[in-house]
Short mmCIF file of C-alpha atoms and ligand atoms in Angstrom, two decimals:
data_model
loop_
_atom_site.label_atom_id
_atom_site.label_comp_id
_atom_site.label_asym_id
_atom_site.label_seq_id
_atom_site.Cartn_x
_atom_site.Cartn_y
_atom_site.Cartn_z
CA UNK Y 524 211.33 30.10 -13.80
CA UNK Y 525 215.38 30.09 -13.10
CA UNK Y 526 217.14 27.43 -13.23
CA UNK Y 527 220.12 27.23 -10.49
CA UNK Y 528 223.59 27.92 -11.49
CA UNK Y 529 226.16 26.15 -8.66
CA UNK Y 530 228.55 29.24 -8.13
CA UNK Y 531 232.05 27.72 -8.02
CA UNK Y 532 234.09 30.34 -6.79
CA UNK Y 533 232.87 30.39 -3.62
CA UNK Y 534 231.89 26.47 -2.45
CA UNK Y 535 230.37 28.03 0.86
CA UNK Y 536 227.40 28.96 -1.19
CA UNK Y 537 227.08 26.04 -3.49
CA UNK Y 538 223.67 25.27 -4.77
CA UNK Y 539 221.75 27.69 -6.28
CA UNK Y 540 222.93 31.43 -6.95
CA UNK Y 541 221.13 33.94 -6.26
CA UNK Y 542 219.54 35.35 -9.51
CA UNK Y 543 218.24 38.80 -9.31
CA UNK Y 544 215.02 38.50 -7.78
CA UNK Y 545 214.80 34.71 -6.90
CA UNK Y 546 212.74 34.01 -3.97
CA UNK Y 547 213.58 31.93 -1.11
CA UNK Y 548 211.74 29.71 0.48
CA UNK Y 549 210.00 31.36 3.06
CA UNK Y 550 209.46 34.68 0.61
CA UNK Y 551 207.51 32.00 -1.45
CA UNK Y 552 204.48 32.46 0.69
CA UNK Y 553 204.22 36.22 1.21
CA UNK Y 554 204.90 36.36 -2.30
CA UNK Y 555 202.32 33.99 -3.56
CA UNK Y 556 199.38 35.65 -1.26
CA UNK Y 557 200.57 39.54 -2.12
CA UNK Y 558 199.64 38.48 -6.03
CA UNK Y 559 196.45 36.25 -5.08
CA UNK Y 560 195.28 39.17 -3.25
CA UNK Y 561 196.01 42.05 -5.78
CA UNK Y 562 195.32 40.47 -9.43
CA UNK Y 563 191.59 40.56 -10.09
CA UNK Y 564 190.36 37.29 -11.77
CA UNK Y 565 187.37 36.51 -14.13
CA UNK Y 566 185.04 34.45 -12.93
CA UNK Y 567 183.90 32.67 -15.91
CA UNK Y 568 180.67 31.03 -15.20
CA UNK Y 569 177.58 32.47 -12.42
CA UNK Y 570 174.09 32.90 -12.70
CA UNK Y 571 174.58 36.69 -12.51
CA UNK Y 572 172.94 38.90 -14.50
CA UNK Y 573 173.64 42.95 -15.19
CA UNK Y 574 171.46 45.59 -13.68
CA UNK Y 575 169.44 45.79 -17.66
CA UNK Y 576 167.97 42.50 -16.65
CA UNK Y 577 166.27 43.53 -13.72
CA UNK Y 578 164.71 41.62 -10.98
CA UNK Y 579 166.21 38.18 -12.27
CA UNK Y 580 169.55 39.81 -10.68
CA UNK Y 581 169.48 38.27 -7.48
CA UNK Y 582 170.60 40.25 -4.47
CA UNK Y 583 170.91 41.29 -0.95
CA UNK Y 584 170.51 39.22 2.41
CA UNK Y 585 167.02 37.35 1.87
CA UNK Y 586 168.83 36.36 -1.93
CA UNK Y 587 171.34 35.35 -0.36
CA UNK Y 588 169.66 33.05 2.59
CA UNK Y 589 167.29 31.34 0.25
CA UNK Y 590 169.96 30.31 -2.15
CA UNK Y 591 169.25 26.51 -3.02
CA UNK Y 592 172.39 25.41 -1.21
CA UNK Y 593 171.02 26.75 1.95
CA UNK Y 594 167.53 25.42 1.45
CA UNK Y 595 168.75 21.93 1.41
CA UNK Y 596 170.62 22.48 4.16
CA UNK Y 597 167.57 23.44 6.14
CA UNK Y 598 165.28 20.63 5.47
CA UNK Y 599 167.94 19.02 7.38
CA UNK Y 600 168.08 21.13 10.29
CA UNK Y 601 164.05 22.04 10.38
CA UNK Y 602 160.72 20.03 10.60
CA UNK Y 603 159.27 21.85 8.32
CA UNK Y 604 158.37 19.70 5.07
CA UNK Y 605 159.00 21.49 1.83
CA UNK Y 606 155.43 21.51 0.76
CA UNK Y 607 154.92 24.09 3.81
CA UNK Y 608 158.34 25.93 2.77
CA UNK Y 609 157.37 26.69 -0.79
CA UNK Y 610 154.24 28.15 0.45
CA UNK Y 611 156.34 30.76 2.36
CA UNK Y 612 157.15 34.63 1.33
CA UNK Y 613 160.62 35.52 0.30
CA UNK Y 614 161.24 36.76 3.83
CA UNK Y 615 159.86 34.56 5.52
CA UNK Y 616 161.50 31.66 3.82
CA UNK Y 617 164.87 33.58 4.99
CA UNK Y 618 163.77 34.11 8.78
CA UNK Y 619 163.02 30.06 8.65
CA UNK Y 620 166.52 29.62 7.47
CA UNK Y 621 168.48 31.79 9.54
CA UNK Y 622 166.77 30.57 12.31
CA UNK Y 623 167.74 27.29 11.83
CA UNK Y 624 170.95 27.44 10.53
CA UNK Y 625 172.52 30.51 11.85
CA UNK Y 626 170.68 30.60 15.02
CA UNK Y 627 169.39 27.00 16.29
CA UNK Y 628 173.04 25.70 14.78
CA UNK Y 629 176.47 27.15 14.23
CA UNK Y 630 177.07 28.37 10.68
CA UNK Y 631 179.93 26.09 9.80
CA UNK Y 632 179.35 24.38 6.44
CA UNK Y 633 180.72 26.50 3.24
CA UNK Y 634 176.80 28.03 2.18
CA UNK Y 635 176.51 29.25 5.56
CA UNK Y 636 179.93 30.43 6.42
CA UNK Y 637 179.36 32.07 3.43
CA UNK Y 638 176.82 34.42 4.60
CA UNK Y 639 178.70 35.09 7.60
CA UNK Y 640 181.44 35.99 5.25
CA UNK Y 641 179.35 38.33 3.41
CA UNK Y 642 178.15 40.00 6.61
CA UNK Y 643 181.26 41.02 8.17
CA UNK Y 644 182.44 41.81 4.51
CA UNK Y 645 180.18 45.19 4.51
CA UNK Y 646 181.14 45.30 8.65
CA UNK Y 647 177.75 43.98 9.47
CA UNK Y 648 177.06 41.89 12.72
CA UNK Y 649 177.30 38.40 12.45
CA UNK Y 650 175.17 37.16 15.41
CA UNK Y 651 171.77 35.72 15.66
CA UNK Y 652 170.55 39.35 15.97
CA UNK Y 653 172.48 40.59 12.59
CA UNK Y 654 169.17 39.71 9.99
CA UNK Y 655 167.14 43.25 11.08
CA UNK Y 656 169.99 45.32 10.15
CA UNK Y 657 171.50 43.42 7.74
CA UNK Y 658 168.18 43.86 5.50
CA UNK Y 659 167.99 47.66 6.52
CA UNK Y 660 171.99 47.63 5.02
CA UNK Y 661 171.01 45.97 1.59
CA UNK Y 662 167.36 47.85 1.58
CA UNK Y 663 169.49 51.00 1.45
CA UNK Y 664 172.07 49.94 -1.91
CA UNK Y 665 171.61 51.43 -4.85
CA UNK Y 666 172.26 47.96 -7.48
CA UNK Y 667 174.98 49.85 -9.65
CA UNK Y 668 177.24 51.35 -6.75
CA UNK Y 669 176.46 48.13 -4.81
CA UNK Y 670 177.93 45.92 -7.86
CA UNK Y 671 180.87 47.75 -7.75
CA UNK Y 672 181.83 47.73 -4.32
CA UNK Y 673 180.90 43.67 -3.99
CA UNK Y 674 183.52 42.95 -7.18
CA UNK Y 675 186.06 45.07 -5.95
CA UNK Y 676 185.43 43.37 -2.23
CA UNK Y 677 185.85 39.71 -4.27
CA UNK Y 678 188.63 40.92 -6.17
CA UNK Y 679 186.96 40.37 -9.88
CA UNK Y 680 187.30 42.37 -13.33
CA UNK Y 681 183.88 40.57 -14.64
CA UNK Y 682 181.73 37.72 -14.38
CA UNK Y 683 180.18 35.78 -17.39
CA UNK Y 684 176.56 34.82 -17.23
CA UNK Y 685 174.22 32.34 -17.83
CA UNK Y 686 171.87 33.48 -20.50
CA UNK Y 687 169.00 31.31 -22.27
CA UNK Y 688 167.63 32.50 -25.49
CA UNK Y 689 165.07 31.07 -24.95
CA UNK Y 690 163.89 31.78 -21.19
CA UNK Y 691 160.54 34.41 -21.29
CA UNK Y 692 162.26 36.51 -18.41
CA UNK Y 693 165.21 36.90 -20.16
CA UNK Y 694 164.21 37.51 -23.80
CA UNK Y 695 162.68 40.60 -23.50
CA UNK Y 696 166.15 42.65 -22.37
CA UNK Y 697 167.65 41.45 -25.27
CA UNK Y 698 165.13 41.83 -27.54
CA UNK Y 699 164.73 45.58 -26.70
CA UNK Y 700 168.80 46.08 -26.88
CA UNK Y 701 170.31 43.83 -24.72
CA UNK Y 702 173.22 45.15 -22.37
CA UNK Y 703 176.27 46.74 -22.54
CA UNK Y 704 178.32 46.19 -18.75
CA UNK Y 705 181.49 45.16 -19.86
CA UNK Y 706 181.81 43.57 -16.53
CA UNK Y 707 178.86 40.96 -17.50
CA UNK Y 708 179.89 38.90 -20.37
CA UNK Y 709 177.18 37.02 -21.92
CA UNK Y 710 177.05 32.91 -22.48
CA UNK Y 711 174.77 31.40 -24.97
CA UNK Y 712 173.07 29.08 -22.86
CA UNK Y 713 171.73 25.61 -24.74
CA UNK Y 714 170.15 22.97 -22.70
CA UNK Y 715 166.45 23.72 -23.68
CA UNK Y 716 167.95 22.73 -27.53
CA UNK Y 717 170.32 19.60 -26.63
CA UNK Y 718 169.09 18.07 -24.17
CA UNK Y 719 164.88 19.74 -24.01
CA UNK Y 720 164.52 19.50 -27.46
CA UNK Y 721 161.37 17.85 -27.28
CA UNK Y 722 159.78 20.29 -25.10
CA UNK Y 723 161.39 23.66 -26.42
CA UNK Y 724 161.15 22.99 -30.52
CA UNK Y 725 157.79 24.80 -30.40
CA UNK Y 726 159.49 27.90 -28.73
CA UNK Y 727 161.76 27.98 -31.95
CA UNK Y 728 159.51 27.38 -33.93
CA UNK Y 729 157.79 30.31 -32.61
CA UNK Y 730 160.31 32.94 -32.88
CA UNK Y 731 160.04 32.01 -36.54
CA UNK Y 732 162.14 29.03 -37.35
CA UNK Y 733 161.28 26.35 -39.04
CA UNK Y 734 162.23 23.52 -36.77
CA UNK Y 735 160.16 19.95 -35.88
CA UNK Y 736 160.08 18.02 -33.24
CA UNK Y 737 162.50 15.14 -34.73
CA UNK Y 738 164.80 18.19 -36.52
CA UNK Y 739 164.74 16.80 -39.48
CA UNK Y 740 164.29 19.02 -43.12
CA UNK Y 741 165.47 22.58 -42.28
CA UNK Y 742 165.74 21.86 -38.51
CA UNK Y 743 169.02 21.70 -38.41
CA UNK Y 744 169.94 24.64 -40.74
CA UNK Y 745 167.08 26.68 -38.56
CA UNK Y 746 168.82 25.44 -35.41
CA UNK Y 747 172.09 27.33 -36.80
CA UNK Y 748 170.14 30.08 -37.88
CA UNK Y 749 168.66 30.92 -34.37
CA UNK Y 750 172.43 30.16 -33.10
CA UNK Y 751 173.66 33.25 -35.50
CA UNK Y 752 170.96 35.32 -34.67
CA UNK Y 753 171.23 35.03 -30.45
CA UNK Y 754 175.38 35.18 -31.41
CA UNK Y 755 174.92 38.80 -32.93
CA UNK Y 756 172.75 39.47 -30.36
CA UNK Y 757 174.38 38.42 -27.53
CA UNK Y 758 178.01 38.41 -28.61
CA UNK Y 759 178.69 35.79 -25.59
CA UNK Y 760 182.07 34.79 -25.09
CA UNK Y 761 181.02 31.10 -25.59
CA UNK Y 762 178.09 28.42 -25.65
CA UNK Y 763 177.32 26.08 -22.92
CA UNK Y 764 175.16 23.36 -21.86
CA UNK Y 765 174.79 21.11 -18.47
CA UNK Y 766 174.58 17.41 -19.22
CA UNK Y 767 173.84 14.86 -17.35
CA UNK Y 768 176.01 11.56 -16.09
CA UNK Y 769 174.88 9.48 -18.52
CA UNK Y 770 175.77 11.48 -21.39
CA UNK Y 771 176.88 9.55 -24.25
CA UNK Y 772 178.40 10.70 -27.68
CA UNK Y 773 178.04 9.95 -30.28
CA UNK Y 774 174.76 8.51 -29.94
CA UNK Y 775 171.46 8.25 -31.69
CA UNK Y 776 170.04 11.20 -29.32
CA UNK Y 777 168.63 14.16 -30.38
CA UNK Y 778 171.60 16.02 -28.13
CA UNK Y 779 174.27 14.38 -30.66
CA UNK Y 780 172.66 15.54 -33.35
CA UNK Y 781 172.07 18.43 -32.27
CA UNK Y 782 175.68 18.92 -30.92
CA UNK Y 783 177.25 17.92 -34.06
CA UNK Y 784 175.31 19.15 -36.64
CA UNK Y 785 174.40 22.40 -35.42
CA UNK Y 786 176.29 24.25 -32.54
CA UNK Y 787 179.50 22.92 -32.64
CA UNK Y 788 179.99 23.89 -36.74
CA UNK Y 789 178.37 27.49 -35.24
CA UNK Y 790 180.79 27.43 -32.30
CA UNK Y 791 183.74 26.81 -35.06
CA UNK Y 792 182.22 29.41 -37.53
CA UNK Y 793 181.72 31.88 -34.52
CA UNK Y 794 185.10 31.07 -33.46
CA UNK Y 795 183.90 30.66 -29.85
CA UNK Y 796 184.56 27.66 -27.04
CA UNK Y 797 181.68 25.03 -26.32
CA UNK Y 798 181.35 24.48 -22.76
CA UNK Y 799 180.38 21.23 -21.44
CA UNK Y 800 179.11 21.12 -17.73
CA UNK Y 801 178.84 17.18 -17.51
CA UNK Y 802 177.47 14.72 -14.33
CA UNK Y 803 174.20 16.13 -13.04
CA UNK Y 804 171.88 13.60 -11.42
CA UNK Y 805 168.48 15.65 -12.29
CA UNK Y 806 166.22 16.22 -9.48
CA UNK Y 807 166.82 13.57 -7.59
CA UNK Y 808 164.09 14.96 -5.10
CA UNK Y 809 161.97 16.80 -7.04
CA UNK Y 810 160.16 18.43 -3.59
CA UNK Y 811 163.65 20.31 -3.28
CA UNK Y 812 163.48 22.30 -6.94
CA UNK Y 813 166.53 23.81 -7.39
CA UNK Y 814 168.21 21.96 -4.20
CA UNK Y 815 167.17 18.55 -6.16
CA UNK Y 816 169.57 17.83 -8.49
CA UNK Y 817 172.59 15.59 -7.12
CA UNK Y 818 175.46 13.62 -8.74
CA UNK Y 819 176.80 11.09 -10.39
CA UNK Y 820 180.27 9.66 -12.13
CA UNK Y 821 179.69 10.21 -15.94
CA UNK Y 822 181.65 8.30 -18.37
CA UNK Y 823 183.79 10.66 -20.04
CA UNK Y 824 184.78 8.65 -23.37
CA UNK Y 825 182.00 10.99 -24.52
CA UNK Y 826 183.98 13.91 -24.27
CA UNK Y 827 187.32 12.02 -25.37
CA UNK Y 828 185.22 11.48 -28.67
CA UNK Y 829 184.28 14.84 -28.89
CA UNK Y 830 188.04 16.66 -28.46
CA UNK Y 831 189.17 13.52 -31.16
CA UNK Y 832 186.04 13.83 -33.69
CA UNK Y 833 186.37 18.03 -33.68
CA UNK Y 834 189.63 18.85 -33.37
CA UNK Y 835 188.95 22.98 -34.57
CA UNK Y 836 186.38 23.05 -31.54
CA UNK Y 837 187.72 24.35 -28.32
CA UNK Y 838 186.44 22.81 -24.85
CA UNK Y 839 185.54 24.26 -22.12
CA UNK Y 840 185.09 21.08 -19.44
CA UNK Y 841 183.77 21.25 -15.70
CA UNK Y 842 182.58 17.91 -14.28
CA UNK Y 843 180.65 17.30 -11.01
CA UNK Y 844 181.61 14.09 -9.96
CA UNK Y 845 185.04 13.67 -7.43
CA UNK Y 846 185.59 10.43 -9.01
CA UNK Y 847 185.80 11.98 -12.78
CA UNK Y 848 188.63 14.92 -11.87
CA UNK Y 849 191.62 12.36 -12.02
CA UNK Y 850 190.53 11.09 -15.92
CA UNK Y 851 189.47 14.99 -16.74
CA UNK Y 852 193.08 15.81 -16.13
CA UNK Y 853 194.68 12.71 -18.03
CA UNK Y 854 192.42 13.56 -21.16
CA UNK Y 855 193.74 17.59 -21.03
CA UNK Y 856 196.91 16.04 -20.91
CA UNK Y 857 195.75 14.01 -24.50
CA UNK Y 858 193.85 16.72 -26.45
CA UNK Y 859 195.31 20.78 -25.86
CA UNK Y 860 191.54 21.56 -27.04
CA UNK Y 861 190.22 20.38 -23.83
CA UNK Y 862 190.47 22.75 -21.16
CA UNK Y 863 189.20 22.27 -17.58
CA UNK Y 864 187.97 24.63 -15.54
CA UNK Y 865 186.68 24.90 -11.93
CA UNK Y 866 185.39 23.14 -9.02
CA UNK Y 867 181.79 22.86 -9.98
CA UNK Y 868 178.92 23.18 -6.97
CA UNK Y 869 179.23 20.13 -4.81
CA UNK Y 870 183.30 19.85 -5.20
CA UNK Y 871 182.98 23.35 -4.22
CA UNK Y 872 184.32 22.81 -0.67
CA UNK Y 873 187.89 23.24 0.48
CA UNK Y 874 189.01 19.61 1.34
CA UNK Y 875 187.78 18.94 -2.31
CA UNK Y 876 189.18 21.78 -4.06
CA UNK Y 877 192.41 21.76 -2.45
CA UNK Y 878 192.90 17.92 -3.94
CA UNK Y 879 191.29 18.65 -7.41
CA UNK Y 880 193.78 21.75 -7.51
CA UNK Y 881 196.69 19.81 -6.61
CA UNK Y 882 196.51 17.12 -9.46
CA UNK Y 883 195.96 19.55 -12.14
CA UNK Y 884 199.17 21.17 -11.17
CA UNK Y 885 200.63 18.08 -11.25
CA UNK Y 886 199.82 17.07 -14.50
CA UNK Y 887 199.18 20.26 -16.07
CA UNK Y 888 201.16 23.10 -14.60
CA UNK Y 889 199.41 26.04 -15.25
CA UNK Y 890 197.35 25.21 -18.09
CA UNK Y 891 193.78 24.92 -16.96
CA UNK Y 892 191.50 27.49 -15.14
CA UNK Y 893 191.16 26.90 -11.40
CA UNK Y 894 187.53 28.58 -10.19
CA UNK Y 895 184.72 29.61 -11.35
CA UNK Y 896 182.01 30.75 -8.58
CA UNK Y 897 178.69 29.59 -9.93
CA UNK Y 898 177.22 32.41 -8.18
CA UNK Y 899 173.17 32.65 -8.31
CA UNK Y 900 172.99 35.77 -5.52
CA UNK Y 901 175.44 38.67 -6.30
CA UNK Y 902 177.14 39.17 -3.20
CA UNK Y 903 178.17 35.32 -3.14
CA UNK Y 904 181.45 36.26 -5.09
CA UNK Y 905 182.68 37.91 -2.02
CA UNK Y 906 183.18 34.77 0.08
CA UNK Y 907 183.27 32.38 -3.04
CA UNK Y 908 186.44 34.11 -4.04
CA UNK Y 909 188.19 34.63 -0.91
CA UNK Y 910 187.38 31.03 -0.08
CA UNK Y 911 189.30 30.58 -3.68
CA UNK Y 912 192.33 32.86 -2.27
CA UNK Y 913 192.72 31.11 0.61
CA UNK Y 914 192.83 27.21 -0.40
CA UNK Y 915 194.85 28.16 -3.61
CA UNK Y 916 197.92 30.18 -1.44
CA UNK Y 917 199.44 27.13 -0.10
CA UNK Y 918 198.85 25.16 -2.73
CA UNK Y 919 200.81 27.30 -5.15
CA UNK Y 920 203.18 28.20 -2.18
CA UNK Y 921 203.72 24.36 -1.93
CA UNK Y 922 204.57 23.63 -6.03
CA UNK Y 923 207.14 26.94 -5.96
CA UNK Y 924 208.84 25.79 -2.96
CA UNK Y 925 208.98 22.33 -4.69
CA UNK Y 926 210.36 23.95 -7.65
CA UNK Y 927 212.81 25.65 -5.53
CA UNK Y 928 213.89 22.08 -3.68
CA UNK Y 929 214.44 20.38 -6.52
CA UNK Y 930 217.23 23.86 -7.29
CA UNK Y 931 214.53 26.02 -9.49
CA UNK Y 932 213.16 29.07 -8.23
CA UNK Y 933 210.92 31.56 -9.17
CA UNK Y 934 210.88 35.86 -8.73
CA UNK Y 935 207.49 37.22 -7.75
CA UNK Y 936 207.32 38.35 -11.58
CA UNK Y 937 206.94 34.40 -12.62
CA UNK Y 938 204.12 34.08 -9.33
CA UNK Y 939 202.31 37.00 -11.10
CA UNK Y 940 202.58 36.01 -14.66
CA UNK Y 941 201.32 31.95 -13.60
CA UNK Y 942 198.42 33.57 -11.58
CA UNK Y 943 197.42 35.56 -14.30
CA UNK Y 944 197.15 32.76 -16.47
CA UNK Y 945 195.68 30.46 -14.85
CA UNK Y 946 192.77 33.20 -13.90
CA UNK Y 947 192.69 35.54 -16.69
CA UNK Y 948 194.11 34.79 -19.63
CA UNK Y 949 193.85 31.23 -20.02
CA UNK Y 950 190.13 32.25 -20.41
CA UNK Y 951 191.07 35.07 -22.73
CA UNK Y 952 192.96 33.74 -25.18
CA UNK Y 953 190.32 30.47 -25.01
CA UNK Y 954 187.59 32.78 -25.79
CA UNK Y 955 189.32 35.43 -27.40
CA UNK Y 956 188.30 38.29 -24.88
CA UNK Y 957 191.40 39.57 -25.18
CA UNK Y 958 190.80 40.36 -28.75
CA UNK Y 959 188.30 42.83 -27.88
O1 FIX C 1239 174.02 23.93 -14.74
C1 FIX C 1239 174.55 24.81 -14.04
O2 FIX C 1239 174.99 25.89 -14.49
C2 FIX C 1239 174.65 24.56 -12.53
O3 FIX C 1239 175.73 25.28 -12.01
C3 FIX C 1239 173.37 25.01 -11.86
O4 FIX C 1239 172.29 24.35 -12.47
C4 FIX C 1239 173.36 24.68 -10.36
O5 FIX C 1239 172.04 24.85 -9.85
C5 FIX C 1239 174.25 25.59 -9.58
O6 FIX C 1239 173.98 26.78 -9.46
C6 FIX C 1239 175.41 25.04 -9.00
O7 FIX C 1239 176.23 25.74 -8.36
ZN1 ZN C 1240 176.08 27.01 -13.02
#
């Protein structure tokens, strides 16, 4: 940023001078959307996975209609109960959904605009007829050219994943070599452990640690033994677990324990960011699955006890609740290990976004990482993205031309190097990515 000089030798142009490059208030705009739409950003958390993992790599149209957004949409807009639903094929679960949502009902919400997105994306039709030939379209990718085409169509380098060590679909790959797509970064994945540990300690216990079911003895040096073992394998960029709104630490819970004892020392030894996804309401309706978790405010003196009580851990933060964005921001502002990130699933939605956004600019500047897309179907990062694009380009427009009122300014240079970090290398130098 510039500041203003007043130019006294010629009073007709007092106020600011005109530094090379500084932008003027209506160049602000084009300026701002020319770098939104040219830098590629990471998108630092989805339920992606890389081509080695096979058919838990979700994709193409009937992926994308059955997505657990959509589903609870439809119960809405459909008789059907879910009992019948579940009892559906793949297909025909889509058919019921397009029918109702895209057909029976304009496609308006964000899921469903989505889709539409997606569709005219590849220069599909978008009408109630478009399902036939949109599934003869995505019948006919191959999954390696097709990845390509949808992250240079969302405008994204890579995408980290969500991988559980100790998920039976997912161990295998990595057992027999793993993967090596630099544009899937991997994420160590941790809520069977914290938060399942009563269910899951066998499954450690069977890959050969010797864990109980209260951790005590060797638990918790086994528990850091599996983490270095899954680290080397892996190599994710950092670890991660969802918790839910009553989260409390410290506590007497096996997830405090667990958290302090074992993966945040690993996550320090590792030198690697724990990511806390915080204010889940677990399946609220259980007959929804996926589409039953909900909400709630959590009370986030938890996580101010964590950034005071580990200083040497880095945080990666995303809550769900509206009501806990204002106090997320105020505690970045208290400990520089805390860094927010994202509009997480249901704040997901412009009018949200757009107010979240706003406030951590005002507090933070550019010191926190915007979006994420939490993408479960592959071609979901075209519209999540451009959605992103779109609600962030007057919002940025609006602080620069603030800046400039108030007799700063900015050159398109400053525009690209904020953008950047706020989408790239805030993550990189967080995780150390950048280090290769
Ligand atoms: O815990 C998570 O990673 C959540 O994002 C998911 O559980 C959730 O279902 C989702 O995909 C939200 O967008
Ligand atoms: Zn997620």
């Amino acid at each position: 940023m510039h500041m203003a000089t007043t130019s006294v030798k010629h009073p007709e142009v007092k106020g600011r001078s005109r530094a090379a490059g500084l932008l003027g208030g209506e160049q602000i705009r084009s300026a701002v959307e020319e770098v939104l739409a040219s830098t590629q950003f990471i998108d630092i958390h989805t339920h992606l996975f890389s081509p080695a993992f096979g058919k838990i790599g979700l994709w193409g149209i009937d992926e994308l209609l059955t997505y657990h957004y959509l589903e609870a949409e439809f119960f809405r807009s459909s008789s059907m109960k879910p009992d019948n639903y579940w009892k559906l094929s793949k297909k025909e679960k889509a058919d019921a959904i397009w029918k109702a949502l895209f057909v029976e009902n304009s496609p308006i919400s964000e899921a469903t605009r989505g889709i539409v997105a997606v569709l005219q994306a590849f220069d599909l039709p978008t009408d109630a007829s478009a399902l036939a030939e949109a599934r003869r379209f995505f019948e006919a990718q191959t999954i390696e050219t097709h990845i390509r085409k949808v992250f240079e169509l969302a405008g994204i380098s890579s995408v980290v994943m969500t991988n559980d060590p100790l998920d039976a679909e997912e161990v295998p790959t990595w057992m027999n070599g793993g993967q090596k797509d630099s544009q899937f970064q991997a994420v160590l994945r941790l809520d069977r452990i914290l938060w399942g540990w009563s269910q899951h300690w066998q499954e450690l216990a069977r890959q050969g640690y010797a864990v109980d079911e209260r951790a005590t003895g060797k638990s918790v040096a086994e528990v850091r033994r599996f983490l270095e073992d899954w680290n080397a394998r892996m190599r994710p960029l950092y670890m991660a677990v969802s918790l839910s709104d009553e989260f409390q630490f410290p506590d007497e819970s096996m997830t405090s324990k667990i958290l302090s004892e074992a993966i945040l020392p690993s996550c320090r030894e590792f030198g690697i960011p724990m990511s806390l996804m915080i204010g889940v309401r677990r399946q609220v309706n259980p007959a929804l699955r996926l589409a039953g978790d909900a909400v709630g405010r959590a009370d986030l003196r938890a996580l101010e006890n964590l950034c005071r009580t580990f200083p040497d851990n880095r945080f990666l933060v995303s809550v769900l609740s509206r009501e806990n964005q204002h106090e997320l921001c105020v505690y970045a502002r208290k400990f520089s290990n805390l860094m927010p990130f994202g509009c997480w699933w249901f704040l997901n939605n412009p009018s949200i976004v757009e107010e979240i956004t706003r406030e951590r600019i005002e507090m933070l500047g550019t010191s926190f990482i915007p979006q994420h897309s939490d993408a479960r179907v592959l071609e979901q990062v075209i519209y999540k993205w451009r959605n992103t694009r779109t609600t962030l380009a007057p919002i940025l427009t609006n602080s620069y031309r603030l800046l400039h009122n108030d007799g700063g300014g900015v050159t398109k240079q400053d525009i690209q190097r904020d953008v950047n970090r706020m989408l790239r290398t805030n993550f990189e130098n967080w995780t150390k990515l950048s280090a290769g």
